[in-house]
Amino acid sequence: DGGITQSPKYLFRKEGQNVTLSCEQNLNHDAMYWYRQDPGQGLRLIYYSQIVNDFQKGDIAEGYSVSREKKESFPLTVTSAQKNPTAFYLCASSIAGGRMNEQFFGPGTRLTVL
Amino acid sequence: RKEVEQDPGPFNVPEGATVAFNCTYSNSASQSFFWYRQDCRKEPKLLMSVYSSGNEDGRFTAQLNRASQYISLLIRDSKLSDSATYLCVVSNQAGTALIFGKGTTLSVSS
């Protein structure tokens, strides 16, 4: 089955620790995205990548880092510099192109900082 | 004006009702428009793309008015399973990312 997987589903972290969230897709999509969603809020873009070995900051990149070494994978690291990391993290992918195409989402990771 | 603005609701309707959601967007250069559905504590799922000519998918109809920078979603004959949050989504000016509204919550009751 084609799709996007994220792991883990739930993640607990102590303050001051870095943590990496996994995102893998087998849809052969060029573009991948990371969003954060807080309760009652819309999705906010953290980072995005339109091609392997290239990525751009979104609206709230501070305290986060990413890599795109493979087309299928776009891991997100939440660093200790992120002041309020507890949130629902969503990864998405889309076919890249001149026109913004629809994005498809993974099931998300709920991160809680203790 | 916020980039993508929606009435948060909640909209509480009985089964079989017709309900309409509206959305306005600020960037006249946006080229792509979508409605997504998000169930509680789940990921958003694409409901439908929105085209200038309007489009229909079963009980769902989406309309786009570029001059007014306004998007709508009409749901006819509401079902209990339609209860969810509906997200209005617009592309950014560069066409490199999507901007999500905060969503409108629909609750359909029997």
mmCIF file of C-alpha atoms in Angstrom, chain A residues 9-10 33 35 37 40-43 45 48 50 59 88 90 97-108 110, chain B residues 3 31-34 36 38 40-46 49-51 87 91-92 94-98 100-102:
data_model
loop_
_atom_site.group_PDB
_atom_site.id
_atom_site.type_symbol
_atom_site.label_atom_id
_atom_site.label_comp_id
_atom_site.label_asym_id
_atom_site.label_seq_id
_atom_site.Cartn_x
_atom_site.Cartn_y
_atom_site.Cartn_z
ATOM 1 C CA LYS A 9 2.636 7.700 17.360
ATOM 2 C CA TYR A 10 3.244 9.025 20.880
ATOM 3 C CA TYR A 33 6.524 19.002 4.660
ATOM 4 C CA TYR A 35 3.628 20.930 10.316
ATOM 5 C CA GLN A 37 -0.745 21.675 15.261
ATOM 6 C CA GLY A 40 -7.766 24.523 18.560
ATOM 7 C CA GLN A 41 -5.212 25.916 16.148
ATOM 8 C CA GLY A 42 -4.479 25.561 12.479
ATOM 9 C CA LEU A 43 -1.488 23.790 10.992
ATOM 10 C CA LEU A 45 4.556 25.008 8.581
ATOM 11 C CA TYR A 48 9.586 21.851 3.691
ATOM 12 C CA GLN A 50 10.960 20.129 -2.681
ATOM 13 C CA ASP A 59 6.901 29.955 9.414
ATOM 14 C CA PHE A 88 0.819 17.236 17.323
ATOM 15 C CA LEU A 90 2.203 16.111 11.005
ATOM 16 C CA GLY A 97 5.551 21.100 -9.667
ATOM 17 C CA GLY A 98 4.933 24.675 -10.636
ATOM 18 C CA ARG A 99 1.432 24.536 -9.268
ATOM 19 C CA MET A 100 0.909 23.645 -5.609
ATOM 20 C CA ASN A 101 -0.651 20.226 -5.575
ATOM 21 C CA GLU A 102 -2.668 18.621 -2.840
ATOM 22 C CA GLN A 103 -0.732 17.245 0.116
ATOM 23 C CA PHE A 104 -1.240 13.871 1.743
ATOM 24 C CA PHE A 105 -0.627 13.460 5.443
ATOM 25 C CA GLY A 106 0.816 10.804 7.700
ATOM 26 C CA PRO A 107 -1.008 9.831 10.909
ATOM 27 C CA GLY A 108 1.045 12.219 13.041
ATOM 28 C CA ARG A 110 2.001 13.465 19.490
ATOM 29 C CA GLU B 3 -4.191 34.713 5.351
ATOM 30 C CA GLN B 31 -3.547 29.473 -7.433
ATOM 31 C CA SER B 32 -4.576 26.306 -5.607
ATOM 32 C CA PHE B 33 -7.494 25.771 -3.272
ATOM 33 C CA PHE B 34 -8.656 22.776 -1.281
ATOM 34 C CA TYR B 36 -9.632 19.077 3.902
ATOM 35 C CA GLN B 38 -9.920 16.466 9.995
ATOM 36 C CA CYS B 40 -10.649 14.502 16.201
ATOM 37 C CA ARG B 41 -6.996 13.681 16.943
ATOM 38 C CA LYS B 42 -6.406 12.459 13.380
ATOM 39 C CA GLU B 43 -4.528 13.774 10.387
ATOM 40 C CA PRO B 44 -6.236 16.019 7.791
ATOM 41 C CA LYS B 45 -7.535 14.222 4.715
ATOM 42 C CA LEU B 46 -8.210 15.783 1.350
ATOM 43 C CA SER B 49 -9.910 20.461 -4.689
ATOM 44 C CA VAL B 50 -11.698 23.684 -5.571
ATOM 45 C CA TYR B 51 -11.794 24.961 -9.137
ATOM 46 C CA LEU B 87 -10.142 23.048 6.827
ATOM 47 C CA SER B 91 -1.500 27.923 -1.743
ATOM 48 C CA ASN B 92 1.018 30.641 -0.898
ATOM 49 C CA ALA B 94 5.175 31.355 -4.485
ATOM 50 C CA GLY B 95 3.206 28.142 -4.976
ATOM 51 C CA THR B 96 5.623 26.295 -2.707
ATOM 52 C CA ALA B 97 3.433 25.616 0.312
ATOM 53 C CA LEU B 98 -0.146 25.447 1.551
ATOM 54 C CA PHE B 100 -4.335 26.168 6.357
ATOM 55 C CA GLY B 101 -7.268 27.870 7.986
ATOM 56 C CA LYS B 102 -8.049 26.987 11.601
#
